[in-house]
Coordinates of C-alpha atoms in Angstrom, one line a residue:
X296 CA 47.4 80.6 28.2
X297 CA 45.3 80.2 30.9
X298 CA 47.5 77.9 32.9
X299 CA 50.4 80.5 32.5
X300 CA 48.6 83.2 33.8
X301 CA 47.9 82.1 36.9
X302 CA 52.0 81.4 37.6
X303 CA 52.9 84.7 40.0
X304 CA 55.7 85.3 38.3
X305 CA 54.8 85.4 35.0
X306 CA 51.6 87.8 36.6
X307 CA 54.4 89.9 38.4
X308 CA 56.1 90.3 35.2
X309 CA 53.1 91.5 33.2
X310 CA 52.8 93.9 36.5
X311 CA 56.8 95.0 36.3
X312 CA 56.5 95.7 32.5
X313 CA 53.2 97.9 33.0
X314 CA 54.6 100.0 35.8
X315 CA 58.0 100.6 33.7
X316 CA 55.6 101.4 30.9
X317 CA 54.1 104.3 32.8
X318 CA 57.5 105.3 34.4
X319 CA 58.8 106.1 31.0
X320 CA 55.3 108.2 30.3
X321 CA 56.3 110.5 33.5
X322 CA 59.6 111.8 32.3
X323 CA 59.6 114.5 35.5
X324 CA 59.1 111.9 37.5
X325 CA 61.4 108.9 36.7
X326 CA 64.1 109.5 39.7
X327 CA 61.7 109.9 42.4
X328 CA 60.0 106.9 41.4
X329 CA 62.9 104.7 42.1
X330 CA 62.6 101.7 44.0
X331 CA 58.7 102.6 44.9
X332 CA 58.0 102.7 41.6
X333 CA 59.3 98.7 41.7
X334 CA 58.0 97.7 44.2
X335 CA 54.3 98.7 43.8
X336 CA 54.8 96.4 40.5
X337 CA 55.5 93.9 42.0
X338 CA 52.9 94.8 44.2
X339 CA 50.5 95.0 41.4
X340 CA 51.4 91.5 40.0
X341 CA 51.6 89.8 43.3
X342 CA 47.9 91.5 44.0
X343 CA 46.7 90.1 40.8
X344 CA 48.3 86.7 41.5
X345 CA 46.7 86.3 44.9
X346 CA 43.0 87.7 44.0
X347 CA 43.0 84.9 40.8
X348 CA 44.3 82.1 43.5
X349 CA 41.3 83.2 45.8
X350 CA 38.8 83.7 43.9
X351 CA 36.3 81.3 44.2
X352 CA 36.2 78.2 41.2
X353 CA 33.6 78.7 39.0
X354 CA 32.2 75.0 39.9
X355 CA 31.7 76.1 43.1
X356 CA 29.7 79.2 42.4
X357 CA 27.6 76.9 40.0
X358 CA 27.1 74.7 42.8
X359 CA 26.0 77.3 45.4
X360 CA 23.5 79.3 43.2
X361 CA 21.5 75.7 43.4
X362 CA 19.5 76.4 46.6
X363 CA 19.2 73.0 48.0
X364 CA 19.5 71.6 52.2
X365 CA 18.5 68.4 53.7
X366 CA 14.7 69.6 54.4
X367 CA 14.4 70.5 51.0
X368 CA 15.2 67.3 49.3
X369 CA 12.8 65.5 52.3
X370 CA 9.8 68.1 51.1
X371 CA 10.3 67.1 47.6
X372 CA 10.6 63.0 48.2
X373 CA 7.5 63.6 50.8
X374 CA 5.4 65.3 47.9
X375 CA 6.6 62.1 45.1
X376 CA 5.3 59.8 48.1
X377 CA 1.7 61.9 48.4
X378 CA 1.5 61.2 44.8
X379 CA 1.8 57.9 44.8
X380 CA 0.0 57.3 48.0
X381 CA -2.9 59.2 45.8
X382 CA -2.4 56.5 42.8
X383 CA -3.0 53.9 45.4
X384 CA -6.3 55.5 46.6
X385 CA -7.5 55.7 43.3
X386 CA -6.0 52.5 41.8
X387 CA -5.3 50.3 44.6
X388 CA -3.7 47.4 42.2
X389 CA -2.1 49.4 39.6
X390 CA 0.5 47.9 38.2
X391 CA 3.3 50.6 39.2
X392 CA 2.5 51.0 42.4
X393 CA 5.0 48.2 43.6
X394 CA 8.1 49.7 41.4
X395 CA 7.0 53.4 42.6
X396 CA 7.1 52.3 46.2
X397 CA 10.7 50.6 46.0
X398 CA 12.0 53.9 44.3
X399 CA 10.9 55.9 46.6
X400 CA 11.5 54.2 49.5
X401 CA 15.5 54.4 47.4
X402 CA 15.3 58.0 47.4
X403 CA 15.0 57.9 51.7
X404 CA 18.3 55.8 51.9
X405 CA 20.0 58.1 49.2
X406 CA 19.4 61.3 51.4
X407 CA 22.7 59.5 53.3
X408 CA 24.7 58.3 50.4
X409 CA 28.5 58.3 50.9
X410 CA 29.3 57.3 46.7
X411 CA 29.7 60.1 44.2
X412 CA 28.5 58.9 40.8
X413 CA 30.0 60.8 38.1
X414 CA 29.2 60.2 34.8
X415 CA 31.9 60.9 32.2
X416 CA 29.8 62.1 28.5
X417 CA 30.3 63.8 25.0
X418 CA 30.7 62.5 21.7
X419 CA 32.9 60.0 20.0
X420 CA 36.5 59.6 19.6
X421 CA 36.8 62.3 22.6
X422 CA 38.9 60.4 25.1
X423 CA 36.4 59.4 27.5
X424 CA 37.8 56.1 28.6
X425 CA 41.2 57.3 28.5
X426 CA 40.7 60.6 30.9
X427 CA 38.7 57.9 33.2
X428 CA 41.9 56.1 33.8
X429 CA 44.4 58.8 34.2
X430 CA 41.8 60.4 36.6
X431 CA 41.7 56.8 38.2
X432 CA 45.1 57.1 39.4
X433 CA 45.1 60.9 40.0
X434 CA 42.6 61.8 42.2
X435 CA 42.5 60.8 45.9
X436 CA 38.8 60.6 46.2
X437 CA 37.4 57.9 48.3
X438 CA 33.9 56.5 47.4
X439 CA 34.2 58.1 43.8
X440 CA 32.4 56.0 41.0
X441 CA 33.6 57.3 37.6
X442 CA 31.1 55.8 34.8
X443 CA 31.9 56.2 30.7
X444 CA 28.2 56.6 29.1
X445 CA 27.2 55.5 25.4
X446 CA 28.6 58.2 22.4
X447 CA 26.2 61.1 22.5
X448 CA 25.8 62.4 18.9
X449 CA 25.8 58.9 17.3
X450 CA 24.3 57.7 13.7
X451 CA 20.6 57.4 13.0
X452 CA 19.8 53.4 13.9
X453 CA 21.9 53.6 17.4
X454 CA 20.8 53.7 20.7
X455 CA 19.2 57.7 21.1
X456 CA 20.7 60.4 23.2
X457 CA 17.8 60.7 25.1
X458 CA 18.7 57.4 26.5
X459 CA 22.2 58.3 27.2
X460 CA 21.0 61.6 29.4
X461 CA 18.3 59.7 31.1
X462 CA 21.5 57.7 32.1
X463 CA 23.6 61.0 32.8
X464 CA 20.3 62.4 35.1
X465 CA 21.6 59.5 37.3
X466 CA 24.8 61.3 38.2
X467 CA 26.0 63.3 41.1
X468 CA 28.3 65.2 38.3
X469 CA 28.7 65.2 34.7
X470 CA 32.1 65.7 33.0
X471 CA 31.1 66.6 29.6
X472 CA 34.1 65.9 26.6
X473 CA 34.7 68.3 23.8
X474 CA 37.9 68.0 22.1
X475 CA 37.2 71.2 20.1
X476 CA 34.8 74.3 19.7
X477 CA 31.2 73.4 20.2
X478 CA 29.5 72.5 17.5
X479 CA 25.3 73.6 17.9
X480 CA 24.1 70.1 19.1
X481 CA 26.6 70.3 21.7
X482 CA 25.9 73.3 23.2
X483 CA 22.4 72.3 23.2
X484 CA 22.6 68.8 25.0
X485 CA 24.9 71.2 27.8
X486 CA 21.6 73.7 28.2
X487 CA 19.2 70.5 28.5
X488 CA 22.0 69.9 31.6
X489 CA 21.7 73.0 32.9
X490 CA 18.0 73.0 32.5
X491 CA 17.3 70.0 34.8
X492 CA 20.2 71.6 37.6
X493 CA 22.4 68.7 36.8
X494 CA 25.8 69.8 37.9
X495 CA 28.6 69.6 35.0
X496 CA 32.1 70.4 33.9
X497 CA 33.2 70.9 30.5
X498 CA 36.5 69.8 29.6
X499 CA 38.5 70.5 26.6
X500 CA 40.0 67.5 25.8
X501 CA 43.2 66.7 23.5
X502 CA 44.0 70.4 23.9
X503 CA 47.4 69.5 22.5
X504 CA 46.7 68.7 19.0
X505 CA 46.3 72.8 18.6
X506 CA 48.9 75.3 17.3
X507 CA 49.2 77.6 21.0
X508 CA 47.3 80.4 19.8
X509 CA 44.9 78.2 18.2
X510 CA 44.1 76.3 21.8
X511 CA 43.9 79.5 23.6
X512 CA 41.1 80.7 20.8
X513 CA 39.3 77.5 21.8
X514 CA 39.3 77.7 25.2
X515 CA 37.8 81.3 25.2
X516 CA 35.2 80.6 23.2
X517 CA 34.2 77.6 25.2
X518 CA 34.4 80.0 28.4
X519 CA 32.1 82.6 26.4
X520 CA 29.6 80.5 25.0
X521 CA 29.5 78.2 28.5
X522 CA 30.4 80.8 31.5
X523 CA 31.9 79.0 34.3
X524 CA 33.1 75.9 34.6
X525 CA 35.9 74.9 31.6
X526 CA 38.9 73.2 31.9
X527 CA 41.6 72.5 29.2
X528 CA 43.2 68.6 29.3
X529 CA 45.2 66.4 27.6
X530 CA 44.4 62.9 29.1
X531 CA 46.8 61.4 26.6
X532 CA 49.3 63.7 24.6
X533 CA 50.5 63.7 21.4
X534 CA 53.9 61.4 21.7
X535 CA 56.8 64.0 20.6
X536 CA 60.0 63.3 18.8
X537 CA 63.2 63.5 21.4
X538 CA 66.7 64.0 19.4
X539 CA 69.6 63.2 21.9
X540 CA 73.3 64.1 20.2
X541 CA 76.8 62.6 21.1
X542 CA 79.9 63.7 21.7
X543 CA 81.3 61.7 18.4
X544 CA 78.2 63.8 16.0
X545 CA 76.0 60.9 16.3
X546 CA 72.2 61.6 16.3
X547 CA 69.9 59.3 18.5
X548 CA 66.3 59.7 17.8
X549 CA 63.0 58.2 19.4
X550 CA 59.2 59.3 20.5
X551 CA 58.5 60.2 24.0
X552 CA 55.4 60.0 25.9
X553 CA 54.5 63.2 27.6
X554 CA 52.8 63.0 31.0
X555 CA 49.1 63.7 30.7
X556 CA 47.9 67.4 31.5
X557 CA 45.1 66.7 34.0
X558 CA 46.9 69.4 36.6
X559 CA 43.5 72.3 36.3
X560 CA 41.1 69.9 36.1
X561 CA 42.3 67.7 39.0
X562 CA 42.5 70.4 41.1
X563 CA 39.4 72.0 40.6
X564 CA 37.2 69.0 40.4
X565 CA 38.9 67.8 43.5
X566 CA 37.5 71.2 45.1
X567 CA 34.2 70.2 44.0
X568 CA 34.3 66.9 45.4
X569 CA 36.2 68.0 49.3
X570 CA 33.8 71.0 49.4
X571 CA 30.3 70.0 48.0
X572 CA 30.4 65.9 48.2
X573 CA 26.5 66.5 50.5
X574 CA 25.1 69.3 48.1
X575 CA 25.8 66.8 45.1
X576 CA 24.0 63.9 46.7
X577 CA 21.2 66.7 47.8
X578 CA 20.9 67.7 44.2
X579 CA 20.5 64.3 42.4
X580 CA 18.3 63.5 45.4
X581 CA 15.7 66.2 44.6
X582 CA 15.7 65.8 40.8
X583 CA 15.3 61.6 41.5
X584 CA 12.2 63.1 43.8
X585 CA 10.9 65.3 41.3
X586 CA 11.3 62.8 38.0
X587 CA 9.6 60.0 40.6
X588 CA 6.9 62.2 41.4
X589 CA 6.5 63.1 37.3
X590 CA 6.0 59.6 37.0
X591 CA 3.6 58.8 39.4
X592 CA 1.3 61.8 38.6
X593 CA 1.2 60.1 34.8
X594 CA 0.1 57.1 35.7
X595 CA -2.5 59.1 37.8
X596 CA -3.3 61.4 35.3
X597 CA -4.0 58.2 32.8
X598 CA -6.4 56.4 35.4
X599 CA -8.3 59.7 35.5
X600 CA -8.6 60.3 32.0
X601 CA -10.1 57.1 31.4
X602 CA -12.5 57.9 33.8
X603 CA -13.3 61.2 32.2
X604 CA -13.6 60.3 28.9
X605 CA -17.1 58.8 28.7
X606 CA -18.3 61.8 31.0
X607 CA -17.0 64.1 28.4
X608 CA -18.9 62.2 25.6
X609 CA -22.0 61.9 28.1
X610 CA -22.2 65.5 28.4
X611 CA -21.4 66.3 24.6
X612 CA -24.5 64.3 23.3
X613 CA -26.9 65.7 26.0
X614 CA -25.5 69.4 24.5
X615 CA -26.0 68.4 20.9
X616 CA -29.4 66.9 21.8
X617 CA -30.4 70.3 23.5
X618 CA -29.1 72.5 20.7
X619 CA -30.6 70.3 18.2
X620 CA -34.1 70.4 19.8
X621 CA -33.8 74.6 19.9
X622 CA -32.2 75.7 17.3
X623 CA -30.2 79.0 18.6
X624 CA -27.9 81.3 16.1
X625 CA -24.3 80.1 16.5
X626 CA -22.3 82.4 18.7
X627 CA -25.0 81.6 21.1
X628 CA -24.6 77.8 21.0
X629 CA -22.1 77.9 24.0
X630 CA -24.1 79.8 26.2
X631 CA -26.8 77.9 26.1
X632 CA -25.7 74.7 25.7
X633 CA -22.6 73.6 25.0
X634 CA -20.7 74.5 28.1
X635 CA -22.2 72.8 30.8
X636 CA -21.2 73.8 34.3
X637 CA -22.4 69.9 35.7
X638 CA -19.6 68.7 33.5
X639 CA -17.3 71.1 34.8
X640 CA -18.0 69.9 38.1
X641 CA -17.8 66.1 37.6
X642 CA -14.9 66.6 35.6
X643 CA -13.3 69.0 38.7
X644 CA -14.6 65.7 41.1
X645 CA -12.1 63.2 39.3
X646 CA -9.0 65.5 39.2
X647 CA -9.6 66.2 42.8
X648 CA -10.3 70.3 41.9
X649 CA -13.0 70.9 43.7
X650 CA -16.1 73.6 42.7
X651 CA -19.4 75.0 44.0
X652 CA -22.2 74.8 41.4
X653 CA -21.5 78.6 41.4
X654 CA -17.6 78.4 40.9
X655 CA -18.2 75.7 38.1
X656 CA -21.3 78.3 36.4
X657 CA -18.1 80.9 36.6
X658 CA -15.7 78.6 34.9
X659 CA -18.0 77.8 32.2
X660 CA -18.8 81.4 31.4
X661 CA -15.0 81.9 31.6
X662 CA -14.5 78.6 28.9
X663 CA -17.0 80.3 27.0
X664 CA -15.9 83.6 26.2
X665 CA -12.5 82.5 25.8
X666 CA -14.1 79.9 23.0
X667 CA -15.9 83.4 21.7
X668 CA -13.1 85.3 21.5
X669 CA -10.5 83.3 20.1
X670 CA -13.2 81.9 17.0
X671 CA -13.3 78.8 17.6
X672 CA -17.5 78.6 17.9
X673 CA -17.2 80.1 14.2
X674 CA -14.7 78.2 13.1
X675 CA -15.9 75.1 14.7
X676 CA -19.4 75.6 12.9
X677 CA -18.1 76.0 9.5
X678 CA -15.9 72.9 9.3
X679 CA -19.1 70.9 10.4
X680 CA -21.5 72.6 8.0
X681 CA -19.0 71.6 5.2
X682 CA -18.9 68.1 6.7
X683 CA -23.0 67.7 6.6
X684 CA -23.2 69.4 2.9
X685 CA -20.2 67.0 1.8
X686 CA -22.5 64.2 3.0
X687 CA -25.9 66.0 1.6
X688 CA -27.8 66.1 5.2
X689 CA -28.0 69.7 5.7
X690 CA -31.3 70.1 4.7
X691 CA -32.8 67.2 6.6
X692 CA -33.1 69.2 10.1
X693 CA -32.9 72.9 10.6
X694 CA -30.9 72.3 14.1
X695 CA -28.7 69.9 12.8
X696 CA -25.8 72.1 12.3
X697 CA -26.0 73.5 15.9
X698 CA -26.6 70.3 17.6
X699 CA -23.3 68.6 15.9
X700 CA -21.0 71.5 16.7
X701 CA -22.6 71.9 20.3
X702 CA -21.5 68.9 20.9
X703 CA -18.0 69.2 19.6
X704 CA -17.4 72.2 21.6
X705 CA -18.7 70.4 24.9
X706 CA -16.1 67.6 23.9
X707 CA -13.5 70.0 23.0
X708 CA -14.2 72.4 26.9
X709 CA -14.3 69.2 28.7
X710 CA -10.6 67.9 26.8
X711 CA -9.4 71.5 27.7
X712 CA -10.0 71.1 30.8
X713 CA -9.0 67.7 31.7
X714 CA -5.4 68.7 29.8
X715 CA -6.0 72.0 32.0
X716 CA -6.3 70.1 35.4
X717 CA -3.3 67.5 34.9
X718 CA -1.2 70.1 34.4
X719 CA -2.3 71.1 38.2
X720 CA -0.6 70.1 41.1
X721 CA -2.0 66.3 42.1
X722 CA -4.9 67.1 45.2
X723 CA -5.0 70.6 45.5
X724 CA -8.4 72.6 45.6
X725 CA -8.0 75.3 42.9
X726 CA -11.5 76.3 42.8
X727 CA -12.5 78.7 40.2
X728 CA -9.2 80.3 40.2
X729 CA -8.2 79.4 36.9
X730 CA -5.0 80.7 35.2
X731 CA -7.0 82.4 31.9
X732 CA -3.3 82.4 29.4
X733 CA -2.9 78.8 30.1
X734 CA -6.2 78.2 29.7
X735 CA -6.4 80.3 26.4
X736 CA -3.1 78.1 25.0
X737 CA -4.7 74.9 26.6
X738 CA -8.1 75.5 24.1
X739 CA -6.2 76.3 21.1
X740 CA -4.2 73.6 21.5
X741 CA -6.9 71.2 21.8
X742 CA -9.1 72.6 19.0
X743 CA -6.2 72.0 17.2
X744 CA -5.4 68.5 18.0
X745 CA -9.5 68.0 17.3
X746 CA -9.5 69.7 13.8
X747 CA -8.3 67.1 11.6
X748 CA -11.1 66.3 8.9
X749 CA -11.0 62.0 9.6
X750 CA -11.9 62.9 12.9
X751 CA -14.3 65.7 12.0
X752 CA -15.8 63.0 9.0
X753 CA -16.6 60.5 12.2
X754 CA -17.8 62.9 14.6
X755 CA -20.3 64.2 12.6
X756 CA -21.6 60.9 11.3
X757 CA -21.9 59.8 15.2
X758 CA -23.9 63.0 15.5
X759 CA -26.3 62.0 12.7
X760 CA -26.8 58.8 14.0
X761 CA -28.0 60.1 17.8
X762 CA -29.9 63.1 16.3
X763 CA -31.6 62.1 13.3
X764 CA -34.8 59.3 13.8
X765 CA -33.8 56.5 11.9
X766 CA -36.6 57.0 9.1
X767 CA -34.5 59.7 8.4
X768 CA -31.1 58.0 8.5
X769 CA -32.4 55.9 6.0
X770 CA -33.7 59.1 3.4
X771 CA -30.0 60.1 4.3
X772 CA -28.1 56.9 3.1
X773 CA -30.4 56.8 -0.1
X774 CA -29.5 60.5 -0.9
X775 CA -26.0 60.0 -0.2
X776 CA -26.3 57.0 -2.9
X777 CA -28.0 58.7 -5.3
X778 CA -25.7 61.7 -5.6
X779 CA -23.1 58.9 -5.5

């Protein structure tokens, strides 16, 4: 339907039959009309024709809204490389560094690259490798590499579709087969696209195995639910049954292999391709940059951690050994002790965020009252009481209770914030302008993570163990055996 529309005749009808439509509604009028009344139909339809020839594709405009230039893509491959230069400060015989330097070093060259990769996707049974070979010998495209990927969509036990995108992210372009409707996990996999900028075409493959009004239905909904960039194709028709009859009444009959229908999808992909061949190899460029950088800060992010941890547990047994020493009511354990603002520091120190003992005090007051607010010094309290009275200990030390959950909030601040910092840009100086909502969803998160009652079982027993004089660890154990 589409296809027909944009003939100008067929537009200049539709125009005629309106205007000769409205010249029947203006009975005092019909004579004078005449021949203007025509010619401004044809007019019309001609108008119409010309605006939908003109207009630009929709590829195009999907191209153009992705702000991207040459000094872009350098920022972003200049940041990847600051990254890893950082891993290589901190960890000067990582084992990635080699790989992350040859990728990056890639990503330089690439800024030039003449070859558009294009990677040809959807489910099974859609006619990928088939629309790859008619497109082969269709399009005059030089330096064009046109690459099938794995089914998408496959059976539990095959290779995953994560592995076939991380393939796809590769690409300069995605054509992305449907030969029908999309179904949910479709239209899904074509947002994570969209998501990531990945430019992408969706083409409505084996069009002709619908009724006419039945394709046309199709193809609108596809163009509702994915504005933009559709195309309907048949890459290999349905062969059709040709009857040829002679002069003597004979009947000859035999199947007949139509041409493929590529014509709308040629044309406008070859658009693409003339017009934005630099802005696709921009694009790739600059998510290659971005996914190298990702990985670098990781491995960073995983030296660091392993340097925080035993800080973390440093300063969690110095809190539960203060808090245990003076006992304090509950809601004031973080105040006084579990919080520390030296942790805050050292911790700031190793993610390269850097505080004043003042700034660090302000953090941890901030840490604090967030902790207050959202329960967690209650909550945190309870689930450790009920811990010590499971194991009968309670009784043994009046501070014991405060000193445990001191220092599982210190360990549970100083997680926060090291999940807090790696979601930071690598060496920037945030000082204590923290960003409170991700902070908030960074605690509960962790509390959560730090909740489970294993953990909570071992935690506690650790705490025992550096709080409690070992006279008393062995009154403990013999308690524990006799209510046994």
């Amino acid at each position: 339907m589409v296809v027909k529309l944009q003939r100008p005749i067929l537009v200049g009808g539709l125009g005629l039959s309106f205007s000769l439509w409205m010249l029947d509604t203006w009975h005092d009028s019909i004579v004078q009309v005449g021949e203007f009344g025509l010619l401004s139909a044809l007019a019309v339809g001609g108008g119409l024709w010309l605006f939908q020839q003109n207009r630009p594709k929709a590829g195009l405009e999907q191209l153009d809204s992705m702000l991207v230039d040459r000094a872009t893509v350098e920022s972003a491959i200049s940041i990847a490389e600051a990254v890893i230069n950082q891993l290589a400060q901190e960890a000067e015989n990582h084992r990635a560094l080699e790989t992350l330097r040859e990728q990056v070093a890639q990503l330089w060259w690439e800024l030039d690259r003449q070859e558009i990769k294009v990677a040809v996707t959807g489910g099974k049974s859609v006619g990928k490798s088939t629309l790859i070979q008619v497109l082969a010998k269709n399009l005059q495209t030089e330096n064009l590499s046109l690459q099938e990927t794995a089914p998408l969509f496959r059976e539990a036990g095959e290779n995953s579709d994560a592995a076939v995108l991380a393939e796809v992210a590769k690409s300069d372009f995605v054509l992305f087969l449907t030969n029908g409707d999309l179904t949910d996990t479709e239209f899904q996999t074509l947002q994570q696209l969209k998501a990531v900028n990945q430019p992408a075409m969706l083409v409505f493959n084996k069009q002709d195995q619908y009724l006419a009004d039945e394709r046309a239905s199709v193809f609108l909904s596809l163009k509702q639910r994915m504005p933009g960039n559709v195309v309907a194709t048949a890459a290999s028709p349905i062969p059709v049954k040709v009857r040829k009859y002679e002069a003597d009444g004979s009947v000859q009959e035999w199947m007949e292999q139509p041409a493929p229908d590529i014509q709308q999808l040629t044309q406008q992909f070859g658009e693409i391709l003339a017009q934005q061949k630099q802005r696709l190899v921009w694009i790739t460029t600059i998510r290659k940059a971005r996914l190298l950088k990702a990985e670098a800060k990781n491995w960073l992010n995983g030296i660091r951690c392993d340097r925080a941890t035993p800080i973390i547990e440093q300063y969690q047994w110095i809190a539960a050994a203060a808090a245990f020493a003076n006992p304090v009511p509950a809601l004031d354990i973080l105040a006084t002790a579990a919080i520390n603002a030296q942790m805050v520091m050292d911790l700031g120190n190793i993610y390269q965020q850097k505080f004043s003992l003042e700034q660090a005090q302000t953090v941890a007051g901030t840490m604090g009252s967030l902790m207050l607010k959202l329960g967690l010094v209650e909550l945190s309290t309870k689930a450790v009481s009920t811990v010590l009275k499971s194991n009968a200990v309670t009784f043994v030390a009046g501070g014991l209770v405060q000193g445990v959950s001191a220092a599982y909030l210190t360990r549970v601040a100083g997680l926060s914030l090291v999940e807090y910092f790696q979601q930071q840009e690598i060496a920037t100086d945030s000082g204590s302008n923290l960003n409170l909502e991700k902070l908030r969803e960074t605690l509960q998160k962790v509390f959560g993570q730090n909740q489970q009652i294993a953990f909570l079982q071992g935690f506690v027993k650790q705490g025992v163990k550096r709080l409690l004089p070992e006279v008393q660890q062995v009154e403990v154990v013999g308690i524990q055996k006799a209510v046994g």
